[in-house]
PDB file of C-alpha atoms in Angstrom:
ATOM      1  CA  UNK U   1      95.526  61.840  92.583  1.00 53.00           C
ATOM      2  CA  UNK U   2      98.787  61.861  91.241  1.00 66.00           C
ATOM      3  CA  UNK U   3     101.254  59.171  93.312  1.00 69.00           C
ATOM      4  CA  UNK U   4     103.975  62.013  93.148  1.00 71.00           C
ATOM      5  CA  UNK U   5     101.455  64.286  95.186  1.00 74.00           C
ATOM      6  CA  UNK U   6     101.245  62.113  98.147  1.00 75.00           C
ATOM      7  CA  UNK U   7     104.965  63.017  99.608  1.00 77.00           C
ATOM      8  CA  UNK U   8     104.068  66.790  99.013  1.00 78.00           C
ATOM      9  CA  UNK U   9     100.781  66.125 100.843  1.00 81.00           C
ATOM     10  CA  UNK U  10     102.219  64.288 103.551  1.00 79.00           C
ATOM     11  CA  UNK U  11     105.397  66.741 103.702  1.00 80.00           C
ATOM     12  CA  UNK U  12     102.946  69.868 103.992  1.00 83.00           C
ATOM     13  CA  UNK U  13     100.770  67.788 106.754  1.00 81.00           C
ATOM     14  CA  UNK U  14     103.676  67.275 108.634  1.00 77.00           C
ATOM     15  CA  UNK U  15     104.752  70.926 108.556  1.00 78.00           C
ATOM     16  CA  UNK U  16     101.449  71.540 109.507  1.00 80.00           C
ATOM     17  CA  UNK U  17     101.866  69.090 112.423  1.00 74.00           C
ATOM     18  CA  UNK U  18     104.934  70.504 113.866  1.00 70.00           C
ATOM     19  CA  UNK U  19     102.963  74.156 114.502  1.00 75.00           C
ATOM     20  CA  UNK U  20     100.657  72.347 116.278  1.00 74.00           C
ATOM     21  CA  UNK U  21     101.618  69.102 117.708  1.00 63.00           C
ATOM     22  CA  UNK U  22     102.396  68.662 121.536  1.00 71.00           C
ATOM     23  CA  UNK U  23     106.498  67.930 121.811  1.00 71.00           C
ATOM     24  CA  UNK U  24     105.843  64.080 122.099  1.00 68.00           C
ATOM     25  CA  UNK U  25     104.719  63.891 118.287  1.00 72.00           C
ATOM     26  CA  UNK U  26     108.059  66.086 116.909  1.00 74.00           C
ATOM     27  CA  UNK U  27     110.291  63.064 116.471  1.00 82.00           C
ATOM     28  CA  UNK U  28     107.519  61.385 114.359  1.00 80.00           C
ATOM     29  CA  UNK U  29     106.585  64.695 112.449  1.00 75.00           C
ATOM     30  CA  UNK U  30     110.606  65.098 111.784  1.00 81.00           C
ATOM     31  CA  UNK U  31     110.670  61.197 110.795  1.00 86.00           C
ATOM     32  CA  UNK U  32     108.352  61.008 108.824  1.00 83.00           C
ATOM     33  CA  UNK U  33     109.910  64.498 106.753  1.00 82.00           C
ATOM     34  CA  UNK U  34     112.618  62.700 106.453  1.00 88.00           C
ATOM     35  CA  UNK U  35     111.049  59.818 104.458  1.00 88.00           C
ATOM     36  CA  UNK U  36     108.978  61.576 102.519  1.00 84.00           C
ATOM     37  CA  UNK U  37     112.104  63.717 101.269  1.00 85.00           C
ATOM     38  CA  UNK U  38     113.772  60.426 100.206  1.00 89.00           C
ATOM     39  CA  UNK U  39     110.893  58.836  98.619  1.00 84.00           C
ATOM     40  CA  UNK U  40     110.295  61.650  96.753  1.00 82.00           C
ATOM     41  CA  UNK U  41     114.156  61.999  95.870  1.00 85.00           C
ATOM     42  CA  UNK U  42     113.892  58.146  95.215  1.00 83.00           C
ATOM     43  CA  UNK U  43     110.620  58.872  92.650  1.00 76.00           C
ATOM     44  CA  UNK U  44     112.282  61.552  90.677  1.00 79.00           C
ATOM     45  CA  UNK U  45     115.429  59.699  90.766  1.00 83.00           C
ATOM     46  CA  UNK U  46     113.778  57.005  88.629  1.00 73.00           C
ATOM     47  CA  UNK U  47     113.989  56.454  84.742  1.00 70.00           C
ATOM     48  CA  UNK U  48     110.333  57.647  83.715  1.00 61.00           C
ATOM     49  CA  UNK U  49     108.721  55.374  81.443  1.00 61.00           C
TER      50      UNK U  49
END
């Protein structure tokens, strides 16, 4: 699997999480979104070789 795969994996669990997660788990659902949106801005932002 593709490394560029695993934010959009772990972006879609996480939406996933938030439908169904008791309230105690949204900060770490919303935390975690908001890593995997910059490692996957960091990712594309690199020079491919």
């Amino acid at each position: 699997m593709p490394i560029v795969l695993l934010p959009l994996l772990g972006f879609l669990a996480a939406l996933l999480g938030l439908l169904v997660s008791p309230v105690w788990l949204l900060p770490a659902a919303l935390a975690y979104l908001v890593w995997a949106a910059r490692f996957a801005g960091w990712l594309f932002s690199r020079p491919s070789p």
